Structure formats: structure tokens, C-alpha cells
mmCIF file of C-alpha atoms and ligand atoms in Angstrom:
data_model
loop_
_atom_site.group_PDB
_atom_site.id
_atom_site.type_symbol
_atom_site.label_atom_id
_atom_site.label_comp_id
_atom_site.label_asym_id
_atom_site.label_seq_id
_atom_site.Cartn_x
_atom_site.Cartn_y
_atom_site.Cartn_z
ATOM 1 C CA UNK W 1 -6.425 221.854 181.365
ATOM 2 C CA UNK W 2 -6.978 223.224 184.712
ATOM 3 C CA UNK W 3 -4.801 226.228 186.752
ATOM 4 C CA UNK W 4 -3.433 227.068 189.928
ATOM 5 C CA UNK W 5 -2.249 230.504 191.346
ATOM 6 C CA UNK W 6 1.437 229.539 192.038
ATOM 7 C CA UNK W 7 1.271 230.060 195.663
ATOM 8 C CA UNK W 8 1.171 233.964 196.792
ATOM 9 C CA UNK W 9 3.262 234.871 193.742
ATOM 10 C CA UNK W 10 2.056 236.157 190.519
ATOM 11 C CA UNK W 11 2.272 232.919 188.141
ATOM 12 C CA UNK W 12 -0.999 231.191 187.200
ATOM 13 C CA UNK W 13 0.223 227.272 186.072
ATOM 14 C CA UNK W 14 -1.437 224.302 184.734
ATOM 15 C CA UNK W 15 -1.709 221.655 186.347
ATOM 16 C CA UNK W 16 0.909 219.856 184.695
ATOM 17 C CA UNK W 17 4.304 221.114 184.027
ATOM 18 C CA UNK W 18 6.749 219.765 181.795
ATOM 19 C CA UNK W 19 9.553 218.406 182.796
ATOM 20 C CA UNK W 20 12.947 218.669 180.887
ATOM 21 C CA UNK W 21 15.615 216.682 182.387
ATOM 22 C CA UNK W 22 15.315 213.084 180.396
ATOM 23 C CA UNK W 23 15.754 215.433 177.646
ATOM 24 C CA UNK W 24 19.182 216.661 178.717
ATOM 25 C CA UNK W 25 20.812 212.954 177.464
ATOM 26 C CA UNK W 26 23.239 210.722 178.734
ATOM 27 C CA UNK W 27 26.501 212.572 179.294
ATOM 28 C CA UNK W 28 26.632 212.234 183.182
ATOM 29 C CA UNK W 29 25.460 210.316 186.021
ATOM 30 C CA UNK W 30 22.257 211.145 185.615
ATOM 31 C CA UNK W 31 21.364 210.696 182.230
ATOM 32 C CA UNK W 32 18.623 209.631 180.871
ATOM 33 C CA UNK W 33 20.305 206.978 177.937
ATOM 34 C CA UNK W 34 20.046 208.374 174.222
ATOM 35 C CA UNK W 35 17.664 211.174 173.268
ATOM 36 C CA UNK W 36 16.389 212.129 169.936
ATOM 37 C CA UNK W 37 16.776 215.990 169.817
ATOM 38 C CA UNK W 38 13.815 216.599 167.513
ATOM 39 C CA UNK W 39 11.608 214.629 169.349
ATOM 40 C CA UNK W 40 12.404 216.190 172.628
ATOM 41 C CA UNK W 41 11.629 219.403 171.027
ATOM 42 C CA UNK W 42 8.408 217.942 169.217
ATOM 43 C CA UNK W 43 7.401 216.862 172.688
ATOM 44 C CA UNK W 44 7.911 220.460 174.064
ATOM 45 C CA UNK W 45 5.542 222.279 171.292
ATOM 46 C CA UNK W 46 3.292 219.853 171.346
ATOM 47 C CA UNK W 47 3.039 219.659 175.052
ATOM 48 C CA UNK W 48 1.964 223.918 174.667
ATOM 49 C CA UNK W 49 -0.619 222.403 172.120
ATOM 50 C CA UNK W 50 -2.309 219.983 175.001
ATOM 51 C CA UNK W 51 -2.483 223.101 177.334
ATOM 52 C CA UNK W 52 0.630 222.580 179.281
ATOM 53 C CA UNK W 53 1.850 226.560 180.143
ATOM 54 C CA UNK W 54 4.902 226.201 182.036
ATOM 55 C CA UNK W 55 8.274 224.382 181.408
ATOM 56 C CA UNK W 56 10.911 222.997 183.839
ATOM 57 C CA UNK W 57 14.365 222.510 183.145
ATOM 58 C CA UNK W 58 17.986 223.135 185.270
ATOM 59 C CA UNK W 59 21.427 223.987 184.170
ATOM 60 C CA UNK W 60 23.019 220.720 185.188
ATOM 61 C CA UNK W 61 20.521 218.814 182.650
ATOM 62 C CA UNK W 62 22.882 217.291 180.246
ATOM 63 C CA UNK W 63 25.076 220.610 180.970
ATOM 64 C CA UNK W 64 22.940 222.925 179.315
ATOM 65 C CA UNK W 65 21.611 220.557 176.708
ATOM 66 C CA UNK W 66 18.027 220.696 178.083
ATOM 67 C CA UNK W 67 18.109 224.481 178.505
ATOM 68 C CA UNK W 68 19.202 224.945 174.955
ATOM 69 C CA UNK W 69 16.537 222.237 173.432
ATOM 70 C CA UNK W 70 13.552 224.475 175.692
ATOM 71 C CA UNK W 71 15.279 227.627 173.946
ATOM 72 C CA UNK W 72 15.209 225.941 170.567
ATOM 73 C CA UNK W 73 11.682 224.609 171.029
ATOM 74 C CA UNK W 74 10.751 228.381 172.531
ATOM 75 C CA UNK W 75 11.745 229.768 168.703
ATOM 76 C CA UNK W 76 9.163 227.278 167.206
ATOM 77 C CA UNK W 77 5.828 228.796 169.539
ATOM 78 C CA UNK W 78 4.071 231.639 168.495
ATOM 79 C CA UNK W 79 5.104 234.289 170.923
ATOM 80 C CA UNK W 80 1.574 234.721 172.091
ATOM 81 C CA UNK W 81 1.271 230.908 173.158
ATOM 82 C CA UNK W 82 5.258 231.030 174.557
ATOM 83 C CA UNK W 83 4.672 228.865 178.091
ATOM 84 C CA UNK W 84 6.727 230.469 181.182
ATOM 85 C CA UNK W 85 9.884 228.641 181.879
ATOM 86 C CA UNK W 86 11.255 227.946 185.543
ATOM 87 C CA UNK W 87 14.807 227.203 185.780
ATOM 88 C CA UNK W 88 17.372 226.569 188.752
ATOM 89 C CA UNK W 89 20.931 226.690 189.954
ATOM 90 C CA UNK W 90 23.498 225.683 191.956
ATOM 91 C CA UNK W 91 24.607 222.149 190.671
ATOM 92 C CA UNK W 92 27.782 222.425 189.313
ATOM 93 C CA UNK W 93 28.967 219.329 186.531
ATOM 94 C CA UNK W 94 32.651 217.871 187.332
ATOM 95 C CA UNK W 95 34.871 216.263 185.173
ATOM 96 C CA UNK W 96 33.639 212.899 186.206
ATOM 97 C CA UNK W 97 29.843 213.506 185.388
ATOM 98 C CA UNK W 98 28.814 214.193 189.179
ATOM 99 C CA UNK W 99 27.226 217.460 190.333
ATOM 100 C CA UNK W 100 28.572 219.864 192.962
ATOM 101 C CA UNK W 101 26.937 222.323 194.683
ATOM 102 C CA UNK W 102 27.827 225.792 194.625
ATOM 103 C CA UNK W 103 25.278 228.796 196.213
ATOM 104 C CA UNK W 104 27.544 231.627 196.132
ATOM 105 C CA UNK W 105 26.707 234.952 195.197
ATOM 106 C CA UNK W 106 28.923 234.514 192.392
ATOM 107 C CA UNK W 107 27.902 231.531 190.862
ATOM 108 C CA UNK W 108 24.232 232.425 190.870
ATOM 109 C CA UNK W 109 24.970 235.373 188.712
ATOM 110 C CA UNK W 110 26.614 233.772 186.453
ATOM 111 C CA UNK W 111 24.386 230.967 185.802
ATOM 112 C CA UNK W 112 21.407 232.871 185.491
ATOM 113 C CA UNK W 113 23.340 234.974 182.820
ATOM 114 C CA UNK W 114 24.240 231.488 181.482
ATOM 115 C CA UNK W 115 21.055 230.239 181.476
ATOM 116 C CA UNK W 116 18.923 233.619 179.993
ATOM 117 C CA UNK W 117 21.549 232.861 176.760
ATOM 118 C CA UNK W 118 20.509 229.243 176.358
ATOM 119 C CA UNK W 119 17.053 229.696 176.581
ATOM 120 C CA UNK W 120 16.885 233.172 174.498
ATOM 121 C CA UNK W 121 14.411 234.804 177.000
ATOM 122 C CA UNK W 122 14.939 237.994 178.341
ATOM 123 C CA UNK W 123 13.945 236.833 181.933
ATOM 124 C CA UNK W 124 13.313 233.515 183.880
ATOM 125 C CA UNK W 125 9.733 233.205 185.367
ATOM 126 C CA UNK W 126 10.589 230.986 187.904
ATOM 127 C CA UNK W 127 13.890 230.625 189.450
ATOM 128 C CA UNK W 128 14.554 227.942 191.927
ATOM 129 C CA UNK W 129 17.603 227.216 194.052
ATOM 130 C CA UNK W 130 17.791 222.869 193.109
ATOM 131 C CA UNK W 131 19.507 221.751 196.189
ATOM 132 C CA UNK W 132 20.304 223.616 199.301
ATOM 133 C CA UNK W 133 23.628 222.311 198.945
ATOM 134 C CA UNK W 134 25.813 223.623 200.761
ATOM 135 C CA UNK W 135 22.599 224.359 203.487
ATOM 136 C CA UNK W 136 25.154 227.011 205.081
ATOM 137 C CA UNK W 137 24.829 229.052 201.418
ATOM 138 C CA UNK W 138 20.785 228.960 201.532
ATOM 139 C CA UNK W 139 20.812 232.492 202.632
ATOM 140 C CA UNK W 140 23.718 234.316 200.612
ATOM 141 C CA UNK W 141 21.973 232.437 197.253
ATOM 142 C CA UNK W 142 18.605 233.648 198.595
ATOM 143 C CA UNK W 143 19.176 237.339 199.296
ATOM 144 C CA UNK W 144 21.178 237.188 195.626
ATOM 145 C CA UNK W 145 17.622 235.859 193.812
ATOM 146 C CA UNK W 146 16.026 238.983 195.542
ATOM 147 C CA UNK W 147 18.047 241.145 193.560
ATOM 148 C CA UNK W 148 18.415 239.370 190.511
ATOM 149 C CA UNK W 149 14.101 239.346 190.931
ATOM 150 C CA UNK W 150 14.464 243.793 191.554
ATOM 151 C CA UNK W 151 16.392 243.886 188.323
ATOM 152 C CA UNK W 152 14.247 242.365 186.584
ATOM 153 C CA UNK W 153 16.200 239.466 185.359
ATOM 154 C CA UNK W 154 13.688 236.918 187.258
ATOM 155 C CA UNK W 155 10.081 236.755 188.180
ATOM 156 C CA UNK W 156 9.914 235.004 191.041
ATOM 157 C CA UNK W 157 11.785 233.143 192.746
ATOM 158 C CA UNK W 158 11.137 229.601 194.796
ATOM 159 C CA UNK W 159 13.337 226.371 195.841
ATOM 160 C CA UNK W 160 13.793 222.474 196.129
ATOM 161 C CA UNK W 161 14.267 220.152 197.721
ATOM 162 C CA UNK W 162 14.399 221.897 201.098
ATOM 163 C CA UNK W 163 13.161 220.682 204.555
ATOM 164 C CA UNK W 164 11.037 222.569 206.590
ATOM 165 C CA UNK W 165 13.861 224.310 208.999
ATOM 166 C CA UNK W 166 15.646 225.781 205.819
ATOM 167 C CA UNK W 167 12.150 227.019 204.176
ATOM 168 C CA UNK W 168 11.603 229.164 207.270
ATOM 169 C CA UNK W 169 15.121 230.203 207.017
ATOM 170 C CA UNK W 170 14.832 232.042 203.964
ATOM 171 C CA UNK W 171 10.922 233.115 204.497
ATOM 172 C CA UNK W 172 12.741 235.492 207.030
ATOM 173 C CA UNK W 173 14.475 236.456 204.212
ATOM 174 C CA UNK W 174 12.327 237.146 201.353
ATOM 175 C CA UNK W 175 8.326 235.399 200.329
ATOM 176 C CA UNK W 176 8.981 232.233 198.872
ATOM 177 C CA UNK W 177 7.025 231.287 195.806
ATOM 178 C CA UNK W 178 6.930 227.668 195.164
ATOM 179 C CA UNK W 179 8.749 224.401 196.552
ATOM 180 C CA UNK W 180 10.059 221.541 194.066
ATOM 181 C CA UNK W 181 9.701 218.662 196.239
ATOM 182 C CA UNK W 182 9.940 214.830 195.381
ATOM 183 C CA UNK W 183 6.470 213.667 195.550
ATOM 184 C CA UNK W 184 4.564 210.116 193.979
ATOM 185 C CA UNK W 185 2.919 206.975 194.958
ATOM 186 C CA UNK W 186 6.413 205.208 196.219
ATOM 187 C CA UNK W 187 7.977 208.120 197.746
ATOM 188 C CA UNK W 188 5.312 210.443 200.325
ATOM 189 C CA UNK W 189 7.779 212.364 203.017
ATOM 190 C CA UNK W 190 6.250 215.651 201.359
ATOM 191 C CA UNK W 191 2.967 215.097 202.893
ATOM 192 C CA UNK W 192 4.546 214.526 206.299
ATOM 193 C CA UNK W 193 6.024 218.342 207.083
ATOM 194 C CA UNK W 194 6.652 220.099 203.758
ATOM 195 C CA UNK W 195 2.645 219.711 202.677
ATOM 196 C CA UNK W 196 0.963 221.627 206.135
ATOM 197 C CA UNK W 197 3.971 224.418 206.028
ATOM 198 C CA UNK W 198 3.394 225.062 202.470
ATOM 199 C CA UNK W 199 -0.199 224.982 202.860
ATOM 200 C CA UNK W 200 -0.282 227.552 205.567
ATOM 201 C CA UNK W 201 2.474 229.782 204.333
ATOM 202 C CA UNK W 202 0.903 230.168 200.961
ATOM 203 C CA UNK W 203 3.935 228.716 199.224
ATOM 204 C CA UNK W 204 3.065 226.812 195.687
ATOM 205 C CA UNK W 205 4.269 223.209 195.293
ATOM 206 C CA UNK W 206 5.482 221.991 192.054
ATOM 207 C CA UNK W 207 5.746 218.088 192.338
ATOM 208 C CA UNK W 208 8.704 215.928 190.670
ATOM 209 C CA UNK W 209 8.509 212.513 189.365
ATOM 210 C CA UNK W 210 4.942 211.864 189.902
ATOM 211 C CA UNK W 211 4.888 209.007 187.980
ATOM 212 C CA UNK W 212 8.074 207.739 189.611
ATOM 213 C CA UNK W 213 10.321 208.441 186.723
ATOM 214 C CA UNK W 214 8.164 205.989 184.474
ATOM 215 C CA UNK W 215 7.311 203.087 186.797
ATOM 216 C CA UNK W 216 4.076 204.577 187.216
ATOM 217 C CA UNK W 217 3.156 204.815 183.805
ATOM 218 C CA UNK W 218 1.672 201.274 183.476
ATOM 219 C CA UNK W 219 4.078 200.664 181.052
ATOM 220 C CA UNK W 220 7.398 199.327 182.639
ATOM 221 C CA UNK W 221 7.746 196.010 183.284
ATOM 222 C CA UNK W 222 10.661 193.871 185.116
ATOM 223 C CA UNK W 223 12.055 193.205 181.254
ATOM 224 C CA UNK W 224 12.334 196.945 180.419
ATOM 225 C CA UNK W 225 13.763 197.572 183.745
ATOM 226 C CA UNK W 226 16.448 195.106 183.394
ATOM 227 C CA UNK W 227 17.072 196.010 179.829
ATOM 228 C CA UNK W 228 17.896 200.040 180.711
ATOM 229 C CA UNK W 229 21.466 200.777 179.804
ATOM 230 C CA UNK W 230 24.522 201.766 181.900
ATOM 231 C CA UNK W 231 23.974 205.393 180.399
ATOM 232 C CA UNK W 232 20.217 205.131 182.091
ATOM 233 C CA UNK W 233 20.951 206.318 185.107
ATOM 234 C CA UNK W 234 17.724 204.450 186.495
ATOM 235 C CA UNK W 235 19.399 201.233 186.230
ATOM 236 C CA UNK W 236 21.471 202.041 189.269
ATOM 237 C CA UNK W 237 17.905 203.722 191.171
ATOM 238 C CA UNK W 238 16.745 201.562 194.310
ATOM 239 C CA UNK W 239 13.002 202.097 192.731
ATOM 240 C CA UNK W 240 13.799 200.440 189.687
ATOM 241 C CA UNK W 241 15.463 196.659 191.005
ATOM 242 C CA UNK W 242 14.938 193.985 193.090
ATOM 243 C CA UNK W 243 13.097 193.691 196.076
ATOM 244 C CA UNK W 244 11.255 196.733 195.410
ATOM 245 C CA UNK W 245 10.974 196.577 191.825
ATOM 246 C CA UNK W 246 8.387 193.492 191.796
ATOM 247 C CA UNK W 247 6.434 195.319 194.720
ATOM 248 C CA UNK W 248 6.087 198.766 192.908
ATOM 249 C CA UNK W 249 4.783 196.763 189.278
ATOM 250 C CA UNK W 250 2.336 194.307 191.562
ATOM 251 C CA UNK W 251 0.769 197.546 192.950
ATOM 252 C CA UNK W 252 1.025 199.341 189.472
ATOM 253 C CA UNK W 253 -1.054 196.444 188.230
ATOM 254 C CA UNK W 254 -3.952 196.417 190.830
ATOM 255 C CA UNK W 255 -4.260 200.148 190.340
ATOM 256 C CA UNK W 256 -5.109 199.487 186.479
ATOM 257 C CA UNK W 257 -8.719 198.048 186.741
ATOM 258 C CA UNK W 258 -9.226 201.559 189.212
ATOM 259 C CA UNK W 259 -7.843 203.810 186.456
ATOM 260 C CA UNK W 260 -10.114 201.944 183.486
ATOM 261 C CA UNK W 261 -13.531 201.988 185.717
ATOM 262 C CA UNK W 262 -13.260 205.722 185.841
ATOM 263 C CA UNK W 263 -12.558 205.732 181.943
ATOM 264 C CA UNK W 264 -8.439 206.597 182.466
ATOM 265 C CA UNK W 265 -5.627 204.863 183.022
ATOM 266 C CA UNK W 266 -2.817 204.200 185.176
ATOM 267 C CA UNK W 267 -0.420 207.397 184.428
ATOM 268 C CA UNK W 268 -3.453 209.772 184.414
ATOM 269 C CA UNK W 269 -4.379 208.019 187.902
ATOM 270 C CA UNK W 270 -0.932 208.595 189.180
ATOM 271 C CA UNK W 271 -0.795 211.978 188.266
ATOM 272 C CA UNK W 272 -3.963 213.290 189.732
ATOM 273 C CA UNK W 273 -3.081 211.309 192.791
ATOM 274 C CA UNK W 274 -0.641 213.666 192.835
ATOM 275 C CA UNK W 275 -2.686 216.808 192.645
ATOM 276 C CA UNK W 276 -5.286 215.796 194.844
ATOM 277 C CA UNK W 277 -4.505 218.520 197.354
ATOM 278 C CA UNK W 278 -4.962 221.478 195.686
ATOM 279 C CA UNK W 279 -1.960 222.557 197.978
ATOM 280 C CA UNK W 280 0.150 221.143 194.743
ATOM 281 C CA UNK W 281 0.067 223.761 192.254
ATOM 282 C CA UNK W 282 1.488 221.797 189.569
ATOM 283 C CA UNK W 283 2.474 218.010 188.539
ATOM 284 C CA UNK W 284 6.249 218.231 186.541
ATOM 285 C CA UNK W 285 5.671 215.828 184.060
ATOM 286 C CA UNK W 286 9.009 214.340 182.386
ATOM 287 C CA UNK W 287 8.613 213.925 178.560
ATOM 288 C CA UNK W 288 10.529 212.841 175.739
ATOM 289 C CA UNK W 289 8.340 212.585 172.866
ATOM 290 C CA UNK W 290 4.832 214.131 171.846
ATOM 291 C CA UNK W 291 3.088 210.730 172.571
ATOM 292 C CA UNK W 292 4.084 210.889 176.175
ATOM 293 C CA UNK W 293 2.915 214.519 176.621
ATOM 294 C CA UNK W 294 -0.134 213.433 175.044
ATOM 295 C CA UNK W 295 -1.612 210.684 177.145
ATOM 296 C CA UNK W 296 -0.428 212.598 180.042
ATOM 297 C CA UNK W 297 -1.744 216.003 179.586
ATOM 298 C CA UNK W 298 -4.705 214.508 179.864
ATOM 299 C CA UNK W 299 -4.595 214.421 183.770
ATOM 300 C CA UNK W 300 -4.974 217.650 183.505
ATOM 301 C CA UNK W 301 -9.115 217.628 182.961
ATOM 302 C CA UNK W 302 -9.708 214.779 185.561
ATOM 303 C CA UNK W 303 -9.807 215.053 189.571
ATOM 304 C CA UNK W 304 -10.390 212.242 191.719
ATOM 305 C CA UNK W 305 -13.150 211.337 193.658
ATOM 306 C CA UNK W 306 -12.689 210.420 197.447
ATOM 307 C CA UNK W 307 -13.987 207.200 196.555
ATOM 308 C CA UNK W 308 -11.148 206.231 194.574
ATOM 309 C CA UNK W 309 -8.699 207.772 196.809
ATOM 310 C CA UNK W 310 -9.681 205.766 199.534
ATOM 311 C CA UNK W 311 -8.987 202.788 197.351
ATOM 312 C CA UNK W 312 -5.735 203.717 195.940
ATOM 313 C CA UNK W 313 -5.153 204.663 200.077
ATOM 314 C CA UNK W 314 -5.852 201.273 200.941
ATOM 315 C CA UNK W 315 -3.575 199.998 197.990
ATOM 316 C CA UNK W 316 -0.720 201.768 199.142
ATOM 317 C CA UNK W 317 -1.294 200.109 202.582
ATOM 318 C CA UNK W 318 -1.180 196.872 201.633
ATOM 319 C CA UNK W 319 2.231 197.945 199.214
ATOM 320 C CA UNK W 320 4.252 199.765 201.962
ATOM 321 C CA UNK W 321 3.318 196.540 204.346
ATOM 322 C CA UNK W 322 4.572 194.485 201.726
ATOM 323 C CA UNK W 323 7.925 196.461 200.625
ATOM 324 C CA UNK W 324 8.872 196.708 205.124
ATOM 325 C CA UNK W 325 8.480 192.808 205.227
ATOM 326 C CA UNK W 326 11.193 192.287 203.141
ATOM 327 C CA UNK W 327 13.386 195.021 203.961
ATOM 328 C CA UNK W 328 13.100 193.187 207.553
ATOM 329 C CA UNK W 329 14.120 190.313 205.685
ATOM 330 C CA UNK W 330 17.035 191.844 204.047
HETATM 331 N N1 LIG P 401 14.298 219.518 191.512
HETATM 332 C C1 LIG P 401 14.804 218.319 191.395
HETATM 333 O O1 LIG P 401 15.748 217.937 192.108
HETATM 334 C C2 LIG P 401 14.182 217.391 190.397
HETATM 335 C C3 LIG P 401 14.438 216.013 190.477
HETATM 336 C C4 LIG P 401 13.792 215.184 189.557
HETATM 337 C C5 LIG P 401 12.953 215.725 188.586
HETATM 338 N N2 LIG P 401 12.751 217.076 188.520
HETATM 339 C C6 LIG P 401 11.874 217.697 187.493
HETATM 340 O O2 LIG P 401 10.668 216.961 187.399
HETATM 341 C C7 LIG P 401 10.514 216.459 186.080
HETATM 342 C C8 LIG P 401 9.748 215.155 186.095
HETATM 343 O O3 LIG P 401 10.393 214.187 186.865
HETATM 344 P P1 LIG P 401 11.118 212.912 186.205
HETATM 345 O O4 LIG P 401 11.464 213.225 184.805
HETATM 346 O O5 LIG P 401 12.168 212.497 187.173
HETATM 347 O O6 LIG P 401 10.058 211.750 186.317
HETATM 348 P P2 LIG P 401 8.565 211.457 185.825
HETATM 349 O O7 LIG P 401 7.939 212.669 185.286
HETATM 350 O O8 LIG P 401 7.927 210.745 186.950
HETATM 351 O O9 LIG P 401 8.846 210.383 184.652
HETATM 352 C C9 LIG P 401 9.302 210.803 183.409
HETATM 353 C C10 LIG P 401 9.628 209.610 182.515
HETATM 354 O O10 LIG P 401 8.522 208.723 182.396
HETATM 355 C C11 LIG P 401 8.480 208.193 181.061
HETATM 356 N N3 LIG P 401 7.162 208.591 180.505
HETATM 357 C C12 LIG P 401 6.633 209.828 180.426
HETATM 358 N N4 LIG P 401 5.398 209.806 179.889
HETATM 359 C C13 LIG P 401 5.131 208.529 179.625
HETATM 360 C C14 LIG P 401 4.019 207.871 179.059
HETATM 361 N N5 LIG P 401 2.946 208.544 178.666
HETATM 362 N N6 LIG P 401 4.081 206.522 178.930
HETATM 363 C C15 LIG P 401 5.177 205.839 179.323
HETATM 364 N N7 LIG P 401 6.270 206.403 179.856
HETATM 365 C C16 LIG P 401 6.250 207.740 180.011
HETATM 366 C C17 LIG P 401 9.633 208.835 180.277
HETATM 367 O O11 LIG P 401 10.793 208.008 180.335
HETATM 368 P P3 LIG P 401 11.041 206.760 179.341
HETATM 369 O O12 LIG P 401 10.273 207.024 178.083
HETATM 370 O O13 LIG P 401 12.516 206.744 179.148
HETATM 371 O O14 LIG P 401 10.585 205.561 180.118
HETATM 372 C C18 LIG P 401 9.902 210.085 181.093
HETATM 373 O O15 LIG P 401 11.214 210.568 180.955
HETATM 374 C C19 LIG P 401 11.955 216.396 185.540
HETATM 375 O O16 LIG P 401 11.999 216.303 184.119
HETATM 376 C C20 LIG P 401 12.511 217.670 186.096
HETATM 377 O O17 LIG P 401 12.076 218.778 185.325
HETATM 378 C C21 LIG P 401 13.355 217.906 189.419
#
């Protein structure tokens, strides 16, 4: 498994994180559909057995439920091997199942208390605002991670899902360690803005959904797609029906024979697609059993060779043609 320095700060990750919010279940709008609670903790230790040293999870996972399977999961690791664990805030659940923002002063004290009890550490390593949301609270949240990071109660402290404008916001403000952007094969507006800022402001770049929450596994197919449940909440996701649904698998397909003549496959190919700029610290890899975590770790050891990323360039080409022709149509 390889490492990155997490940006400027002090954190030293793997190249794949693990990511913990399929895990949190199905009791909101973005659930996952039913989870088995010892397998998402199975998958956890087991992903600290492939080499995986950092974990990411978020309040507003199944309201708590993934921060307290990462705490119970924490218990079963030797202390010595314990991976560091990067939470967030700021997502509020409602009644209905939706999240809120909230990026008061208030509200991130409280949920970092909330979340240090969950998880049964004593500090977070990472602490990330999730959305700037509302973008006039960026700063007030900001300045309150500072001190929450001089007393000790956090490591460092980063964001996600912020554009370019708000990053240099809070730079003003206080070093920012890392960026959680949205980053895969289908979805590229990081390398646009976010990638050359991040690059030359020294800020580390964990990626989410690399493998396009599954659809770049080389496993989904327009049958499991259709078959997701109500509680899934990709059943509802653009990515995951019709017209783009038959574009994404047609491409997922022609990058298979790619994968096998360089002895991988397609979710290992995916991933280091991913990390191909080693201005991406980290891939956050969602899991939900050991299995998963075990063909995927795996990326970890590989990088690709220009060769093949000119191909899977060209491939994404002929894809992005193919997926503007028929939103024309449409
Ligand atoms: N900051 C944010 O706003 C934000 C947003 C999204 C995600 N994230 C973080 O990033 C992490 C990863 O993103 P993600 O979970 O959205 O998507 P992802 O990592 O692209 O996909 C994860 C899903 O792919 C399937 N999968 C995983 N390994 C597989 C394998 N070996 N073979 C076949 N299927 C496999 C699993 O779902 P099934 O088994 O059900 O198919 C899994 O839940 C999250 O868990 C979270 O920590 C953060």
C-alpha cells in the first residue's frame, strides 16, 4: 500500500481511504438499502489488515450509525494498528430524512463533542466541514475548527465540497489541510479549478466515489440497477438510469480488456485513474463487506502507465460524445 503526505499538514495516508457512509443504512434519503452491522465492521478491520490507515465517516451517516460502527470496529484493532479517522459536520438530519445545513459556532461544538463519544477517540484526526452550506457560515465554522484544532480536540482540519472562491476564503483564515471533492470517471469538474489550486496551495485531496458509487466496479449491470430498492437511495441518482445508465456500463465494459492486459481489473483501474495525479492524496473507497475492501485495496500497489491513460483518455472521449448526443436529444 502506498502513502501520501496529506497536503502541508501532518497526516501521512494511504492511498486508499475507507469510506463509511453505505454503512450508515437506510434510515434517510440517502441510504444505502439494508446493512449487515457485523459485516460493515468486518469490512472496517479487515480493510486495516489490507493496509488501509485512515477511515472516513460523517455525522449525518445513518445519524450516527456509521460513526458508532467505526467506534465499534476501532475497539476490535490493536491500538498500535488503530487507522486515523476523519470526520465532518454541519449536515443536520430532519424529521423527514433530509439534511440541513448548519455552520454555526454552536453546532460545530457540539457535534464534534457528539461525534468524539461515538467513535470513543479522544480526538478526530481529520475534521472536515461536508458542505459549505450555508456558504455565508464558511468562515464562523472555520475560525471555530481553529480552536477546536488549539485545544487539542482535532488534528487538522480540511473541507468539501467547496469551490475555488470559498477555499481562498478560509486560506485567509487558517492553512487548509485537505479537500473532499467528488471525483471519478463520469463526474471530472475537480480537475477543471479545484485540481491546479490545490496543487499549488499544498492542500491534500481526498477523492469521493471513485468508483462512482459502484458503477465502476465492473460489477453492476442494467438488472442490478433496476432491481435497487426505494431505501437505495441510488435508484433515484441520474448516474444510475436511463440514458446515462447504458452509456456509463458500455464504457465500463470496453475498459475491462485494459484492466485484464495489465493483470487488474476494472475497479482497481478506476481507482488508480483516480490517483494518477499524485495531487490526490487519497482514493475514499466505500465498503460494506471485507470482500469489497479486499479486491479494492489492491489499487493501492498499482500506478498507471501513460500508456494506458491515454487509452482510458480516449475512452472517455468517445463516452462524454456519446452521453451529449442524447442529452441534445432529450
Ligand atoms: N464529502 C461528501 O460529500 C461525500 C459524498 C460521497 C461520499 N463521500 C465519502 O466517500 C466514500 C466513498 O464514496 P461512495 O461510498 O459514495 O462511493 P464509491 O466508493 O464509489 O462506491 C462504494 C460502493 O461500491 C460498491 N462496492 C465497493 N467495493 C466493491 C467491489 N469490490 N465490488 C463491487 N462493488 C463494490 C458498494 O456498494 P454495493 O455493494 O451496495 O453495490 C459500495 O458501497 C463514502 O463512503 C464517504 O465516506 C463523501
Amino acid at each position: 500500500m502506498q502513502h501520501r503526505q496529506l497536503g502541508n499538514s501532518s497526516l501521512k495516508f494511504s492511498v486508499i481511504g475507507l469510506g463509511t457512509w453505505a454503512i450508515g443504512g437506510s434510515n434517510w434519503k440517502y441510504g444505502w438499502g439494508h446493512q449487515d452491522e457485523r459485516e460493515a465492521i468486518d469490512g472496517i478491520t479487515h480493510a486495516v489488515e489490507c493496509g488501509v490507515n485512515w477511515i472516513d465517516t460523517a455525522p449525518i451517516y445513518g445519524s450516527g450509525n456509521s460513526e458508532i460502527l467505526v467506534g465499534r470496529a476501532l475497539k476490535e484493532i490493536p491500538v498500535e494498528q488503530r487507522p486515523f479517522v476523519a470526520t465532518k459536520h454541519g449536515r443536520i438530519m430532519q424529521e423527514d430524512g433530509t439534511p440541513r445545513g448548519d455552520l454555526t459556532p454552536e453546532n460545530v461544538r457540539r457535534e464534534c463533542a457528539l461525534s468524539l463519544e461515538r467513535l470513543g477517540v479522544e480526538h478526530i484526526d481529520l475534521y472536515q466541514i461536508h458542505w459549505p452550506d450555508p456558504d455565508s457560515g464558511i468562515e464562523a465554522a472555520w475560525e471555530t475548527m481553529v480552536k477546536l484544532k488549539e485545544e487539542g480536540l482535532v488534528r487538522e482540519i480540511g473541507v468539501s465540497n467547496c469551490n475555488v472562491s470559498q477555499l481562498e476564503r478560509l486560506q485567509k483564515i487558517h492553512p487548509i489541510a485537505s479537500l473532499q471533492p467528488h471525483y471519478n470517471m463520469f463526474s471530472r469538474e475537480f480537475e477543471e479549478q479545484l485540481l491546479p489550486y490545490c496543487q499549488a496551495n499544498k492542500i491534500g485531496v481526498v477523492a469521493y466515489s471513485p468508483m462512482c458509487k459502484g458503477l465502476l466496479t465492473g460489477k453492476f449491470t442494467a438488472e442490478r440497477a433496476a432491481a435497487l430498492t426505494e431505501e437505495d437511495h441510488r435508484s433515484r441518482d441520474a448516474q444510475f438510469l436511463e440514458p446515462r445508465l447504458s452509456v456509463h456500463l458500455d464504457l465500463v465494459e470496453k475498459l475491462k480488456p485494459l484492466a485484464a492486459s495489465a493483470g487488474h481489473d476494472v475497479v482497481q483501474l478506476a481507482i488508480c485513474w483516480v490517483l494518477r495525479d499524485a495531487t490526490v492524496t487519497s482514493a475514499i473507497i466505500g465498503t460494506r463487506k471485507p470482500e469489497q475492501i479486499q479486491q479494492t485495496a489492491q489499487a493501492g500497489d498499482w500506478n498507471l502507465d501513460s500508456t494506458l491513460v491515454e487509452e482510458i483518455d480516449s475512452l472517455l472521449k468517445v463516452h462524454d460524445t456519446q452521453l451529449e448526443e442524447l442529452e441534445a436529444k432529450s
